[in-house]
Short mmCIF file of N, CA and C in Angstrom, two decimals:
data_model
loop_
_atom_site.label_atom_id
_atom_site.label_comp_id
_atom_site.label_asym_id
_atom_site.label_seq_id
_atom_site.Cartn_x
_atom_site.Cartn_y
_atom_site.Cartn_z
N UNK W 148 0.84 -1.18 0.00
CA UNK W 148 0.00 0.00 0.00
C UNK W 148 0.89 1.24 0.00
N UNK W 149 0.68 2.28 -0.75
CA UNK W 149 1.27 3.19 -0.73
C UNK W 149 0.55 4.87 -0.64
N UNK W 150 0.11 5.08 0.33
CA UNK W 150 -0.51 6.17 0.76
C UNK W 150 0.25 7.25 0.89
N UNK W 151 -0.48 8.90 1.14
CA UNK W 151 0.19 9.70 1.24
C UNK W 151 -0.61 10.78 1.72
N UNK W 152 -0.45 11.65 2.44
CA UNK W 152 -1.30 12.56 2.95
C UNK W 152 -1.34 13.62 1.77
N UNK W 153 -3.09 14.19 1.76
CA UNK W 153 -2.98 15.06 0.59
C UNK W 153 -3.84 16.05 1.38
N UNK W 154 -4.45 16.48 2.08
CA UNK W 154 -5.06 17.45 3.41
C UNK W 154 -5.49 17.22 4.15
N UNK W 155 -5.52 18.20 5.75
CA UNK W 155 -5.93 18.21 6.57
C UNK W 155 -6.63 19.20 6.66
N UNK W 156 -7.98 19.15 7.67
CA UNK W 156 -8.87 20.55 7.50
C UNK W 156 -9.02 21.24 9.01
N UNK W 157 -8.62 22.24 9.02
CA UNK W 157 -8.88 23.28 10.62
C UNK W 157 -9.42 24.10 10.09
N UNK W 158 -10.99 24.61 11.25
CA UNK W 158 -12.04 25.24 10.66
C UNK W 158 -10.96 26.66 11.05
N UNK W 159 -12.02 27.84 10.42
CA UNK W 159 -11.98 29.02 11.05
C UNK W 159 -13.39 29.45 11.32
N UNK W 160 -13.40 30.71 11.80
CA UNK W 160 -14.67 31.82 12.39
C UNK W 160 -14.33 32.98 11.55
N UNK W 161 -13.23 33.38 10.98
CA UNK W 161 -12.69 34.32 10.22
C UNK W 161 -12.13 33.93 8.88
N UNK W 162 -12.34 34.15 7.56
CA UNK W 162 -11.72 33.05 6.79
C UNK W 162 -10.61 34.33 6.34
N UNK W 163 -11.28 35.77 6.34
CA UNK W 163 -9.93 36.76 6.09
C UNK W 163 -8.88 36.58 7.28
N UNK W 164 -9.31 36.31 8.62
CA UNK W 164 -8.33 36.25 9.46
C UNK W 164 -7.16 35.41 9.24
N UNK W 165 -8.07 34.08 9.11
CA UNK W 165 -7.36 33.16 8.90
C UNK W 165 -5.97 33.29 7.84
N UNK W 166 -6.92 33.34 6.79
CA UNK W 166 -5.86 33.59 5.76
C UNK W 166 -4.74 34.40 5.96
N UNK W 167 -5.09 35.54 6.32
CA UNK W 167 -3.85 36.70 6.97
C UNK W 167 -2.42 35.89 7.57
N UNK W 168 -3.39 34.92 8.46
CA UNK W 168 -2.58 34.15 9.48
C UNK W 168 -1.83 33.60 9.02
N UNK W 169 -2.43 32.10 8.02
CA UNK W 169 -2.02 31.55 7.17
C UNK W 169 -0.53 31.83 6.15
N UNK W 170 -0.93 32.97 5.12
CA UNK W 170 0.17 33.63 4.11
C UNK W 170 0.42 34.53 4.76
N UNK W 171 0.10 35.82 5.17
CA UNK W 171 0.96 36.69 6.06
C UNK W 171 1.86 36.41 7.06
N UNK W 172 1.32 35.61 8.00
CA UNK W 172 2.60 34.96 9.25
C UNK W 172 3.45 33.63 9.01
N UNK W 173 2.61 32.69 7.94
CA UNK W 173 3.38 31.78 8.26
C UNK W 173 4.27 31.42 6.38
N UNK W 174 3.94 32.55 6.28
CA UNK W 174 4.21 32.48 4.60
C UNK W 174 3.57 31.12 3.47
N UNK W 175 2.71 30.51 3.64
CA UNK W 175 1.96 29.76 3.05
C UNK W 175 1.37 30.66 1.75
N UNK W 176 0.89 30.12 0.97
CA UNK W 176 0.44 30.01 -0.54
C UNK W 176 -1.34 28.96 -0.53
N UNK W 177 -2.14 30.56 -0.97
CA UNK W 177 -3.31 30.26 -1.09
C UNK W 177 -3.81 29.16 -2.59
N UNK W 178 -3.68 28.11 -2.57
CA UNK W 178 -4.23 27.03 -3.66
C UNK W 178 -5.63 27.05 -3.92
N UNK W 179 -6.21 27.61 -3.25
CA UNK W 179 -7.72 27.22 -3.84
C UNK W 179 -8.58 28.02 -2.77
N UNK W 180 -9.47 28.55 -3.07
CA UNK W 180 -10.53 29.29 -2.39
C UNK W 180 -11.87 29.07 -3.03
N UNK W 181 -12.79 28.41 -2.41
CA UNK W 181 -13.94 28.13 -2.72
C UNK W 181 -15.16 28.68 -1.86
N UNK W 182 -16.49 29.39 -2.50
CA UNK W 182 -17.40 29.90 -1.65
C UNK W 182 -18.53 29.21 -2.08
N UNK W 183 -19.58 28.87 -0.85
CA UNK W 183 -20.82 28.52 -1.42
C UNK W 183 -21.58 29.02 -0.30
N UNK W 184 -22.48 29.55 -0.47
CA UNK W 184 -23.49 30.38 0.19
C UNK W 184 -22.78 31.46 0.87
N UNK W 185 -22.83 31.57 2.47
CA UNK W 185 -22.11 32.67 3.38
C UNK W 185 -20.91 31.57 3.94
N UNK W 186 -20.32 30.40 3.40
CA UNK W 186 -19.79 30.21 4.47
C UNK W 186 -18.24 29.98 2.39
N UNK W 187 -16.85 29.43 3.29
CA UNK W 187 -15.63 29.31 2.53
C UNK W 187 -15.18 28.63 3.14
N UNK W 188 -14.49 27.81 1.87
CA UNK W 188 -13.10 27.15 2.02
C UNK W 188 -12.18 27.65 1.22
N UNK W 189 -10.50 27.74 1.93
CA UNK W 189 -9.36 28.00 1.67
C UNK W 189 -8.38 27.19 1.90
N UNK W 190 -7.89 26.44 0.82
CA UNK W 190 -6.52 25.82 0.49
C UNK W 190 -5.28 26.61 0.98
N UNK W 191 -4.47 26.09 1.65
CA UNK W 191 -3.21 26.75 1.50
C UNK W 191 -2.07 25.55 1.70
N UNK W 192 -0.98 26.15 1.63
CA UNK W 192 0.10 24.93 1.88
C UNK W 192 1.45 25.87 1.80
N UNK W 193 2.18 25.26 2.53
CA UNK W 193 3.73 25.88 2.67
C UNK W 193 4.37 26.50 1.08
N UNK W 194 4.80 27.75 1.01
CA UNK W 194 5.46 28.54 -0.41
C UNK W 194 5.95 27.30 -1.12
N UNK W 195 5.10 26.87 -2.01
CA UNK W 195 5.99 26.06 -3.22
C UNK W 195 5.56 24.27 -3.07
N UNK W 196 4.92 24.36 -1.88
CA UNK W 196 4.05 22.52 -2.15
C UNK W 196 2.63 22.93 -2.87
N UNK W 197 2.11 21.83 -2.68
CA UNK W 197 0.60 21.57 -3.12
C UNK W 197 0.72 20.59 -2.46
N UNK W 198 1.17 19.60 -1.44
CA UNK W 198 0.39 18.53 -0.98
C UNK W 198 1.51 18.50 0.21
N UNK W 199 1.60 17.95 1.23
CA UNK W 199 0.06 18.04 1.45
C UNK W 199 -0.60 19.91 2.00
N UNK W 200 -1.69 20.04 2.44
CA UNK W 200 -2.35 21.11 2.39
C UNK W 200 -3.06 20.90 3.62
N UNK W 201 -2.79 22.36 3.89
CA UNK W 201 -4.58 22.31 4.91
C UNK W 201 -5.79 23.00 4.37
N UNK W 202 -6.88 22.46 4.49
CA UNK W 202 -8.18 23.58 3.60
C UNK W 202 -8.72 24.23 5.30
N UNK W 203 -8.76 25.43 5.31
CA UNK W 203 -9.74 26.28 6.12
C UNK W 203 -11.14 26.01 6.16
N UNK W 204 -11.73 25.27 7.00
CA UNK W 204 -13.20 25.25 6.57
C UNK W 204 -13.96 25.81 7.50
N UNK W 205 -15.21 26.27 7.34
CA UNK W 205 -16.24 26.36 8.61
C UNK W 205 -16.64 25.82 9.51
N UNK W 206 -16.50 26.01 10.51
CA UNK W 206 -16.66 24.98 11.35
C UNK W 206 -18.26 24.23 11.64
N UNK W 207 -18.35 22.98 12.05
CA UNK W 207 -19.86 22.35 11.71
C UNK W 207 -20.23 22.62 10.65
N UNK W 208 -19.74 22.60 9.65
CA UNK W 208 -20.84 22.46 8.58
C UNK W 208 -21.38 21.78 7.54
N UNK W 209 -21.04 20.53 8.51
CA UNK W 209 -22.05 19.19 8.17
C UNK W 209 -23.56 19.32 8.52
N UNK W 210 -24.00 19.03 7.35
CA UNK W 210 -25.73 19.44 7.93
C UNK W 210 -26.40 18.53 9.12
N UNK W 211 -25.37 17.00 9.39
CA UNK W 211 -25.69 15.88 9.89
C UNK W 211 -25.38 16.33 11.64
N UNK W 212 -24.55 17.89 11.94
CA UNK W 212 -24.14 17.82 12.93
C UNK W 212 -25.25 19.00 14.23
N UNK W 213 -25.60 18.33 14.77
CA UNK W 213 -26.32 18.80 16.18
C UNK W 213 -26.34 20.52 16.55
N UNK W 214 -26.88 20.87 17.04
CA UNK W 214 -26.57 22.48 16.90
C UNK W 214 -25.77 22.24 18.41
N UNK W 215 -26.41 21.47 19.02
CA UNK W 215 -25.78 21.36 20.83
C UNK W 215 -24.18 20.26 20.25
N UNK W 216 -23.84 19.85 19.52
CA UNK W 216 -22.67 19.67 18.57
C UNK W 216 -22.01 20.89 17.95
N UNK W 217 -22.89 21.53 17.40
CA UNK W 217 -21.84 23.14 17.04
C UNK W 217 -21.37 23.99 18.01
N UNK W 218 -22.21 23.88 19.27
CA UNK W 218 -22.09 24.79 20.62
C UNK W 218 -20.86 24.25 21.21
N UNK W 219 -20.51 22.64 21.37
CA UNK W 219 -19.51 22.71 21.80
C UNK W 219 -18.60 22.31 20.81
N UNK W 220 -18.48 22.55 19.60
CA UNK W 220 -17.14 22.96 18.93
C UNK W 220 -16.80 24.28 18.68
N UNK W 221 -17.58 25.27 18.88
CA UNK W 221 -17.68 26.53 18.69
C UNK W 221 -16.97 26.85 20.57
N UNK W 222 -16.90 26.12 21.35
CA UNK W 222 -16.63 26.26 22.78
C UNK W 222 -15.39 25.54 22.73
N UNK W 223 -15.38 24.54 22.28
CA UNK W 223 -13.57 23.96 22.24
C UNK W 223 -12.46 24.90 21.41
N UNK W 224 -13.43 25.41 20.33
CA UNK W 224 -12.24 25.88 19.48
C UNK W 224 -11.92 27.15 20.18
N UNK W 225 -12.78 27.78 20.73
CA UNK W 225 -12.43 28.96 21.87
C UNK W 225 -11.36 28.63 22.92
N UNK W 226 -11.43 27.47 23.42
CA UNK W 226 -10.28 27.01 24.36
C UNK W 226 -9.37 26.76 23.45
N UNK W 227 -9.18 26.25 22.42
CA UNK W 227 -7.91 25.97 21.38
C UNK W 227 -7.96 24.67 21.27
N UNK W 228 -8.90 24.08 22.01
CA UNK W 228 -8.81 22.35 22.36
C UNK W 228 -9.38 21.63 21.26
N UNK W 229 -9.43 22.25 20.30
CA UNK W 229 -10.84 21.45 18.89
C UNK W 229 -9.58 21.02 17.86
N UNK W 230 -8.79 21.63 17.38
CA UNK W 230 -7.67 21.05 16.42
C UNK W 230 -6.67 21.74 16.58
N UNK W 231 -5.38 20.45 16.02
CA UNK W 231 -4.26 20.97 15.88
C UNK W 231 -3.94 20.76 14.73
N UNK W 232 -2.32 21.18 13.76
CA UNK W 232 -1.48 21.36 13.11
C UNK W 232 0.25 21.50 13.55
N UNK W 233 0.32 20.17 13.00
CA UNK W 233 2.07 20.56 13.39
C UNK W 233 2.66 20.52 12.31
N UNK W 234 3.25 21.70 11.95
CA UNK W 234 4.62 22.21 11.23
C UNK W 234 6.16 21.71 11.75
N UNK W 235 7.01 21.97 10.51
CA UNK W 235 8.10 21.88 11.09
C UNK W 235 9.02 22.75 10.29
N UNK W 236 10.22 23.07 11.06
CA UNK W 236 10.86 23.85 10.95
C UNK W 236 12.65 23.67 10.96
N UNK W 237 13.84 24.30 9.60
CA UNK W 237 14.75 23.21 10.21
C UNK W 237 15.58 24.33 11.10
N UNK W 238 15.19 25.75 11.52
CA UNK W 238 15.52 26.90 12.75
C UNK W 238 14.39 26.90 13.15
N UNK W 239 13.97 26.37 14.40
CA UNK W 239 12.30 26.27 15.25
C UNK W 239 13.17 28.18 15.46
N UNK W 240 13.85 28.54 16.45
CA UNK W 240 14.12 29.53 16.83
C UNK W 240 14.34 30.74 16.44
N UNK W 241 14.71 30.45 14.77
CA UNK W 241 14.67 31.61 14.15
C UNK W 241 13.06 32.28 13.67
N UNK W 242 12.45 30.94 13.38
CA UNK W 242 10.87 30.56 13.13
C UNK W 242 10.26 31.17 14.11
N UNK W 243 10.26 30.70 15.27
CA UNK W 243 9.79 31.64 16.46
C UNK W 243 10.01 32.85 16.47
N UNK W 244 10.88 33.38 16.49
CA UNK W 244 11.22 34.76 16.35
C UNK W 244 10.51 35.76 15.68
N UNK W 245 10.64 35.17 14.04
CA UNK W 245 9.62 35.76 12.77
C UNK W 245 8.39 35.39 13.17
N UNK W 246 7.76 34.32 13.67
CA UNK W 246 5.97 34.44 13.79
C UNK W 246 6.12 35.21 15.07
N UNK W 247 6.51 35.05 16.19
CA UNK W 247 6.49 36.14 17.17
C UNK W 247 5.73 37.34 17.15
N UNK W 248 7.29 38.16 16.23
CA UNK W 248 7.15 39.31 15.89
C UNK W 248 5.97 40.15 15.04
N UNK W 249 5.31 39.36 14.49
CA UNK W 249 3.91 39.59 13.34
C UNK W 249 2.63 39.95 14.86
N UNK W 250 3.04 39.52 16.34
CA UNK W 250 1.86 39.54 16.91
C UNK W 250 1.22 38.59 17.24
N UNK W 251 1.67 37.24 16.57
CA UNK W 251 0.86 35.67 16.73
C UNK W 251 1.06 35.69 18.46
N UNK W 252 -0.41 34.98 18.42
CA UNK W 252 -0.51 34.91 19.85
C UNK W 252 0.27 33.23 20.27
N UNK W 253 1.11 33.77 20.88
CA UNK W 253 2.15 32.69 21.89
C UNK W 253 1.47 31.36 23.04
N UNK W 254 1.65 30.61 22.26
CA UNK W 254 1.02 29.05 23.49
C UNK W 254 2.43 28.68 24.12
N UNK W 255 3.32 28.43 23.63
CA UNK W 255 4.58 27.78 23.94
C UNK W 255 5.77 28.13 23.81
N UNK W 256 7.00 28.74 23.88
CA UNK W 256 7.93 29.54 23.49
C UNK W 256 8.83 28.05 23.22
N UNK W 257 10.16 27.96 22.16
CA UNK W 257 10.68 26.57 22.31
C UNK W 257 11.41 25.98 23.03
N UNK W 258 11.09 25.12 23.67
CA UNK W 258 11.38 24.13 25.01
C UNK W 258 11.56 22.48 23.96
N UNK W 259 12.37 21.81 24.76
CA UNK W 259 12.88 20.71 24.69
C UNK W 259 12.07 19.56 25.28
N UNK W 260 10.87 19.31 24.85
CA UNK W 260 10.29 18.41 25.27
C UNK W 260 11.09 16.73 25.96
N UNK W 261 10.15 16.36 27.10
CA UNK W 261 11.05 15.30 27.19
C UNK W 261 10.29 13.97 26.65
N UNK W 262 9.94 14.18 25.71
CA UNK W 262 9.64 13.11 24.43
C UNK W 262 10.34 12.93 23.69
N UNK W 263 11.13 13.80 23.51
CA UNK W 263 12.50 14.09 22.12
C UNK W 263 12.20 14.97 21.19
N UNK W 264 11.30 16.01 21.88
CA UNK W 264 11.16 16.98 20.18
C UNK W 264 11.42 18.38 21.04
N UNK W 265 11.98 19.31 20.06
CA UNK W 265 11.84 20.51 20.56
C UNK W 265 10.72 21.19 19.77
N UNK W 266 9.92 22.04 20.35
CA UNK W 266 8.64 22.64 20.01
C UNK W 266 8.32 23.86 20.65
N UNK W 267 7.03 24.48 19.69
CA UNK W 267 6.95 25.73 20.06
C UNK W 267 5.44 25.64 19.40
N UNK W 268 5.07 26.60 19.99
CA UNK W 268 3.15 26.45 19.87
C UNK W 268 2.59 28.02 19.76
N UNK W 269 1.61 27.87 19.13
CA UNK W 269 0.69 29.27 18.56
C UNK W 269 -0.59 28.96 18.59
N UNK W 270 -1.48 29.91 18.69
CA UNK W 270 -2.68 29.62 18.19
C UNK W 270 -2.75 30.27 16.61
N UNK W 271 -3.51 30.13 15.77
CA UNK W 271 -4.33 30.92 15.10
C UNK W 271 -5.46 31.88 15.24
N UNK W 272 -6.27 32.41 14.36
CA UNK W 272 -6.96 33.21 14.49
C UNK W 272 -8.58 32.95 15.33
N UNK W 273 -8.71 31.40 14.49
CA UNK W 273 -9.70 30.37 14.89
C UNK W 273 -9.55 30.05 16.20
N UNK W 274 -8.33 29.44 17.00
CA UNK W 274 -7.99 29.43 18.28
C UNK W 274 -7.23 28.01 18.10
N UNK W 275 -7.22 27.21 17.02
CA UNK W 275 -6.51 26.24 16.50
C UNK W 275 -4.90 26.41 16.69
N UNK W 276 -4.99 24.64 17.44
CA UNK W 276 -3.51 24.89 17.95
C UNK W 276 -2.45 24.48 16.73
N UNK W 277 -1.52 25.30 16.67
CA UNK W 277 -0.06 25.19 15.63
C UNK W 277 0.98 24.57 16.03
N UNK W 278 1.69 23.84 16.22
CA UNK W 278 2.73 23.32 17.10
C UNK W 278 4.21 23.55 15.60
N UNK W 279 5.09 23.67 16.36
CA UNK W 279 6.09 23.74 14.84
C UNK W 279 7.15 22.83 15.93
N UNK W 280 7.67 21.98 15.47
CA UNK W 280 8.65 21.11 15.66
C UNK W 280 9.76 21.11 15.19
N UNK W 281 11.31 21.36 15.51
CA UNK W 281 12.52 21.73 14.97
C UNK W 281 12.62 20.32 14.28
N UNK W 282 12.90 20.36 13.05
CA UNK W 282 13.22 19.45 12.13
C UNK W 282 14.51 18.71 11.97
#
């Protein structure tokens, strides 16, 4: 079998925020932007891939999902606790530095986990956690 990851999806509440977040702070490249009714999806992926990708989506908006189901993903993603994304980086510290400085709001400064990774954490705009891992 030969599989391969081709996206992952973290909603937003902001899809301009997001995006800002996205290509403005983390220098990513918008692939695809799609609208249907009031709500969007946005492709992006690191300057110069296409795969794999994350798409921005709305959050709940499966028609199959509960409104007392949207209340508490709309309440996790406020805590940051609804999704993550881990990046990597082959200067976590220089990386830190540059998203820092843009204003990104700070979860983790980089520490030496005692798992074996060194890491550093952000939220996004959504409240979606970022983790970047020194490569």
């Amino acid at each position: 079998m030969n599989l391969s990851l081709q996206h992952s999806f973290l909603p937003h509440t902001d899809a301009e925020a997001s995006v800002a977040f996205y290509r403005d702070v983390l220098g990513f490249e918008i692939l695809n932007d799609v609208g249907y009714g009031d709500m969007r999806w946005v492709t992006v992926a690191p300057a110069g891939q296409t795969s794999p990708s994350i798409v921005l989506t709305p959050p709940a908006a499966d028609p199959g999902i509960t409104d007392e189901e949207r209340t508490t993903i709309a309440e996790m993603m406020a805590k940051g606790t609804y999704a993550t994304v881990v990046l990597s980086s082959p200067d976590l510290d220089a990386t830190f530095e540059k998203i820092q400085a843009t204003g990104a709001e700070v979860i983790q400064e980089p520490i030496d986990q005692p798992y074996g990774v060194r890491d550093c954490a952000f939220r996004d705009p959504a409240g979606n956690h970022v983790r970047i891992n020194q490569a």
